[in-house]
PDB file of C-alpha atoms in Angstrom:
ATOM      1  CA  MET A  26       4.454 -25.897  -3.105  1.00  0.00           C
ATOM      2  CA  SER A  27       7.090 -26.690  -0.532  1.00  0.00           C
ATOM      3  CA  ARG A  28       6.618 -25.837   3.109  1.00  0.00           C
ATOM      4  CA  ARG A  29       7.526 -22.299   4.121  1.00  0.00           C
ATOM      5  CA  TYR A  30       8.403 -20.864   7.503  1.00  0.00           C
ATOM      6  CA  TRP A  31       7.332 -17.738   9.355  1.00  0.00           C
ATOM      7  CA  LEU A  32       7.763 -15.850  12.587  1.00  0.00           C
ATOM      8  CA  LEU A  33       4.621 -14.338  14.109  1.00  0.00           C
ATOM      9  CA  LYS A  34       4.920 -11.804  16.913  1.00  0.00           C
ATOM     10  CA  SER A  35       2.410 -11.377  19.697  1.00  0.00           C
ATOM     11  CA  GLU A  36       2.518  -9.489  22.959  1.00  0.00           C
ATOM     12  CA  PRO A  37       1.977 -12.129  25.645  1.00  0.00           C
ATOM     13  CA  GLU A  38      -0.564  -9.932  27.497  1.00  0.00           C
ATOM     14  CA  GLU A  39      -2.567  -9.757  24.250  1.00  0.00           C
ATOM     15  CA  PHE A  40      -2.235 -13.414  23.147  1.00  0.00           C
ATOM     16  CA  SER A  41       0.442 -15.785  24.434  1.00  0.00           C
ATOM     17  CA  ILE A  42       1.714 -19.212  23.443  1.00  0.00           C
ATOM     18  CA  ASP A  43      -0.137 -20.559  26.491  1.00  0.00           C
ATOM     19  CA  ALA A  44      -3.375 -19.007  25.226  1.00  0.00           C
ATOM     20  CA  LEU A  45      -2.835 -20.680  21.842  1.00  0.00           C
ATOM     21  CA  ALA A  46      -2.180 -24.014  23.589  1.00  0.00           C
ATOM     22  CA  ARG A  47      -5.529 -23.686  25.404  1.00  0.00           C
ATOM     23  CA  VAL A  48      -7.582 -22.990  22.262  1.00  0.00           C
ATOM     24  CA  ASP A  49      -5.483 -25.072  19.808  1.00  0.00           C
ATOM     25  CA  ILE A  50      -6.494 -22.978  16.759  1.00  0.00           C
ATOM     26  CA  GLU A  51      -6.865 -19.194  16.659  1.00  0.00           C
ATOM     27  CA  PRO A  52      -7.494 -16.681  13.859  1.00  0.00           C
ATOM     28  CA  TRP A  53      -4.411 -14.418  13.634  1.00  0.00           C
ATOM     29  CA  SER A  54      -6.356 -11.167  13.497  1.00  0.00           C
ATOM     30  CA  GLY A  55      -5.372  -7.531  13.746  1.00  0.00           C
ATOM     31  CA  ILE A  56      -2.627  -7.348  11.116  1.00  0.00           C
ATOM     32  CA  ARG A  57      -2.686  -3.768   9.807  1.00  0.00           C
ATOM     33  CA  ASN A  58       0.524  -3.539   7.835  1.00  0.00           C
ATOM     34  CA  TYR A  59       0.395  -4.027   4.077  1.00  0.00           C
ATOM     35  CA  GLN A  60       3.643  -5.975   3.784  1.00  0.00           C
ATOM     36  CA  ALA A  61       2.584  -8.369   6.563  1.00  0.00           C
ATOM     37  CA  ARG A  62      -0.879  -8.643   4.956  1.00  0.00           C
ATOM     38  CA  ASN A  63       0.743  -9.487   1.627  1.00  0.00           C
ATOM     39  CA  PHE A  64       2.768 -12.301   3.219  1.00  0.00           C
ATOM     40  CA  ILE A  65      -0.512 -13.700   4.569  1.00  0.00           C
ATOM     41  CA  ARG A  66      -2.388 -13.227   1.295  1.00  0.00           C
ATOM     42  CA  ASP A  67       0.263 -14.279  -1.192  1.00  0.00           C
ATOM     43  CA  ASP A  68       2.672 -16.634   0.525  1.00  0.00           C
ATOM     44  CA  MET A  69       1.283 -18.441   3.576  1.00  0.00           C
ATOM     45  CA  GLN A  70       0.023 -21.951   2.931  1.00  0.00           C
ATOM     46  CA  VAL A  71      -1.698 -24.523   5.128  1.00  0.00           C
ATOM     47  CA  GLY A  72       0.993 -26.538   6.914  1.00  0.00           C
ATOM     48  CA  ASP A  73       3.657 -23.823   6.900  1.00  0.00           C
ATOM     49  CA  GLY A  74       5.720 -23.677  10.087  1.00  0.00           C
ATOM     50  CA  ILE A  75       5.481 -20.768  12.511  1.00  0.00           C
ATOM     51  CA  LEU A  76       7.916 -19.612  15.159  1.00  0.00           C
ATOM     52  CA  PHE A  77       5.715 -18.042  17.842  1.00  0.00           C
ATOM     53  CA  TYR A  78       7.463 -14.972  19.235  1.00  0.00           C
ATOM     54  CA  HIS A  79       6.616 -12.971  22.354  1.00  0.00           C
ATOM     55  CA  SER A  80       7.320  -9.263  21.829  1.00  0.00           C
ATOM     56  CA  ASN A  81       7.154  -6.132  23.973  1.00  0.00           C
ATOM     57  CA  CYS A  82       7.764  -8.021  27.211  1.00  0.00           C
ATOM     58  CA  ALA A  83      10.520  -8.525  29.787  1.00  0.00           C
ATOM     59  CA  GLU A  84      12.193 -11.284  27.760  1.00  0.00           C
ATOM     60  CA  PRO A  85      11.224 -11.120  24.068  1.00  0.00           C
ATOM     61  CA  GLY A  86      11.958 -14.261  22.120  1.00  0.00           C
ATOM     62  CA  VAL A  87      10.781 -17.397  20.351  1.00  0.00           C
ATOM     63  CA  VAL A  88       8.581 -19.383  22.751  1.00  0.00           C
ATOM     64  CA  GLY A  89       6.809 -21.980  20.639  1.00  0.00           C
ATOM     65  CA  ILE A  90       5.961 -23.592  17.346  1.00  0.00           C
ATOM     66  CA  ALA A  91       2.672 -23.448  15.483  1.00  0.00           C
ATOM     67  CA  GLU A  92       1.503 -24.032  11.943  1.00  0.00           C
ATOM     68  CA  VAL A  93      -0.717 -22.295   9.415  1.00  0.00           C
ATOM     69  CA  ALA A  94      -4.099 -24.023   9.669  1.00  0.00           C
ATOM     70  CA  SER A  95      -6.128 -22.245   6.953  1.00  0.00           C
ATOM     71  CA  THR A  96      -5.799 -20.301   3.767  1.00  0.00           C
ATOM     72  CA  ALA A  97      -6.059 -16.526   4.004  1.00  0.00           C
ATOM     73  CA  HIS A  98      -9.531 -15.117   4.602  1.00  0.00           C
ATOM     74  CA  ALA A  99     -11.088 -11.807   5.647  1.00  0.00           C
ATOM     75  CA  ASP A 100     -10.251 -10.557   9.144  1.00  0.00           C
ATOM     76  CA  PRO A 101     -13.678  -9.841  10.711  1.00  0.00           C
ATOM     77  CA  THR A 102     -12.231  -7.281  13.142  1.00  0.00           C
ATOM     78  CA  GLN A 103     -11.910  -4.784  10.271  1.00  0.00           C
ATOM     79  CA  PHE A 104     -15.731  -4.600  10.071  1.00  0.00           C
ATOM     80  CA  ASP A 105     -16.401  -4.415  13.828  1.00  0.00           C
ATOM     81  CA  LYS A 106     -16.837  -0.793  14.942  1.00  0.00           C
ATOM     82  CA  ARG A 107     -16.094  -1.824  18.553  1.00  0.00           C
ATOM     83  CA  SER A 108     -12.747  -3.383  17.619  1.00  0.00           C
ATOM     84  CA  ASP A 109      -9.384  -1.645  17.958  1.00  0.00           C
ATOM     85  CA  TYR A 110      -8.740  -3.019  14.462  1.00  0.00           C
ATOM     86  CA  PHE A 111     -11.849  -1.514  12.817  1.00  0.00           C
ATOM     87  CA  ASP A 112     -11.146  -0.064   9.368  1.00  0.00           C
ATOM     88  CA  PRO A 113     -13.990   2.086   8.002  1.00  0.00           C
ATOM     89  CA  ALA A 114     -12.452   2.011   4.505  1.00  0.00           C
ATOM     90  CA  SER A 115     -12.629  -1.786   4.278  1.00  0.00           C
ATOM     91  CA  LYS A 116     -15.791  -3.303   2.826  1.00  0.00           C
ATOM     92  CA  PRO A 117     -17.088  -6.897   3.182  1.00  0.00           C
ATOM     93  CA  GLU A 118     -17.256  -7.264  -0.594  1.00  0.00           C
ATOM     94  CA  LYS A 119     -13.619  -6.149  -0.869  1.00  0.00           C
ATOM     95  CA  PRO A 120     -11.825  -6.735   2.444  1.00  0.00           C
ATOM     96  CA  ARG A 121      -8.532  -4.959   2.895  1.00  0.00           C
ATOM     97  CA  TRP A 122      -7.213  -7.102   5.776  1.00  0.00           C
ATOM     98  CA  LEU A 123      -6.738 -10.859   5.868  1.00  0.00           C
ATOM     99  CA  LEU A 124      -5.785 -13.479   8.410  1.00  0.00           C
ATOM    100  CA  VAL A 125      -4.880 -17.145   8.624  1.00  0.00           C
ATOM    101  CA  ASP A 126      -5.823 -19.538  11.383  1.00  0.00           C
ATOM    102  CA  VAL A 127      -2.868 -20.684  13.481  1.00  0.00           C
ATOM    103  CA  ARG A 128      -2.641 -24.142  15.125  1.00  0.00           C
ATOM    104  CA  PHE A 129      -0.581 -24.823  18.242  1.00  0.00           C
ATOM    105  CA  GLN A 130       2.133 -27.462  17.930  1.00  0.00           C
ATOM    106  CA  ARG A 131       4.299 -27.112  21.021  1.00  0.00           C
ATOM    107  CA  LYS A 132       5.852 -24.765  23.517  1.00  0.00           C
ATOM    108  CA  LEU A 133       9.650 -24.608  23.480  1.00  0.00           C
ATOM    109  CA  ARG A 134      11.551 -25.956  26.487  1.00  0.00           C
ATOM    110  CA  ARG A 135      12.985 -22.458  26.947  1.00  0.00           C
ATOM    111  CA  THR A 136      12.650 -19.003  25.429  1.00  0.00           C
ATOM    112  CA  ILE A 137      15.197 -18.344  22.719  1.00  0.00           C
ATOM    113  CA  THR A 138      15.702 -14.671  23.440  1.00  0.00           C
ATOM    114  CA  LEU A 139      16.074 -11.828  20.994  1.00  0.00           C
ATOM    115  CA  ASN A 140      19.486 -11.025  22.503  1.00  0.00           C
ATOM    116  CA  GLU A 141      20.602 -14.599  21.883  1.00  0.00           C
ATOM    117  CA  LEU A 142      19.383 -14.437  18.274  1.00  0.00           C
ATOM    118  CA  LYS A 143      21.105 -11.086  17.730  1.00  0.00           C
ATOM    119  CA  GLY A 144      24.372 -12.557  19.028  1.00  0.00           C
ATOM    120  CA  ARG A 145      24.490 -15.282  16.392  1.00  0.00           C
ATOM    121  CA  GLY A 146      26.386 -14.414  13.223  1.00  0.00           C
ATOM    122  CA  GLU A 147      24.548 -17.229  11.443  1.00  0.00           C
ATOM    123  CA  LEU A 148      21.371 -15.141  11.790  1.00  0.00           C
ATOM    124  CA  ALA A 149      22.787 -11.841  10.506  1.00  0.00           C
ATOM    125  CA  GLU A 150      20.367 -11.919   7.547  1.00  0.00           C
ATOM    126  CA  PHE A 151      17.355 -12.908   9.654  1.00  0.00           C
ATOM    127  CA  ALA A 152      14.732 -10.161   9.305  1.00  0.00           C
ATOM    128  CA  LEU A 153      13.972 -10.145  13.047  1.00  0.00           C
ATOM    129  CA  VAL A 154      17.486  -9.067  14.028  1.00  0.00           C
ATOM    130  CA  ARG A 155      17.902  -6.410  11.342  1.00  0.00           C
ATOM    131  CA  ARG A 156      17.701  -2.877  12.599  1.00  0.00           C
ATOM    132  CA  GLY A 157      14.332  -1.152  12.243  1.00  0.00           C
ATOM    133  CA  ASN A 158      12.300  -4.238  11.375  1.00  0.00           C
ATOM    134  CA  ARG A 159       9.005  -4.037  13.252  1.00  0.00           C
ATOM    135  CA  LEU A 160       6.800  -6.323  11.157  1.00  0.00           C
ATOM    136  CA  SER A 161       4.643  -8.794  13.081  1.00  0.00           C
ATOM    137  CA  VAL A 162       4.807 -11.379  10.261  1.00  0.00           C
ATOM    138  CA  LEU A 163       8.280 -12.274   8.994  1.00  0.00           C
ATOM    139  CA  PRO A 164       9.545 -14.891   6.555  1.00  0.00           C
ATOM    140  CA  VAL A 165      12.054 -17.408   7.916  1.00  0.00           C
ATOM    141  CA  THR A 166      14.313 -19.523   5.713  1.00  0.00           C
ATOM    142  CA  ARG A 167      14.543 -23.266   6.297  1.00  0.00           C
ATOM    143  CA  ALA A 168      18.168 -22.804   7.418  1.00  0.00           C
ATOM    144  CA  GLN A 169      17.137 -20.097   9.929  1.00  0.00           C
ATOM    145  CA  TRP A 170      14.259 -22.282  11.180  1.00  0.00           C
ATOM    146  CA  ASP A 171      16.572 -25.251  11.747  1.00  0.00           C
ATOM    147  CA  PHE A 172      19.290 -23.124  13.363  1.00  0.00           C
ATOM    148  CA  ILE A 173      16.864 -21.421  15.773  1.00  0.00           C
ATOM    149  CA  LEU A 174      15.242 -24.685  16.811  1.00  0.00           C
ATOM    150  CA  ASP A 175      18.667 -26.261  17.321  1.00  0.00           C
ATOM    151  CA  LEU A 176      19.309 -23.534  19.926  1.00  0.00           C
ATOM    152  CA  GLU A 177      16.514 -24.936  22.036  1.00  0.00           C
TER     153      GLU A 177
END
């Protein structure tokens, strides 16, 4: 399989690019959307590229690069009754929610803001800039990946 590319969103107060840099590898837990889960389960492969995106903050945008560091496996937060991501319908023998581990690669020299991305006609088909798209895991084409990183 050839390398694929993704955008993963995180609120910086919850988990930032700096936090990922400190730990190097982190399980990407808490995904509770079926389409995002299916991307993780069916399409993400070890070595795939990730654009790390800060959302719900003063300046949302792409802030770093990471890579998929594991195959999909059960998200343990779904079984933890103390977790905000607990799912009583999910069972250990048949987990509903999956995650991949994410490895830090580098922080960008600057934030490539959402407004900047929206202003680029070359990115008109990019899922992030399409109206109403709120997924936290989005596919990125190789052309979109290259174009966004060239903006850095």
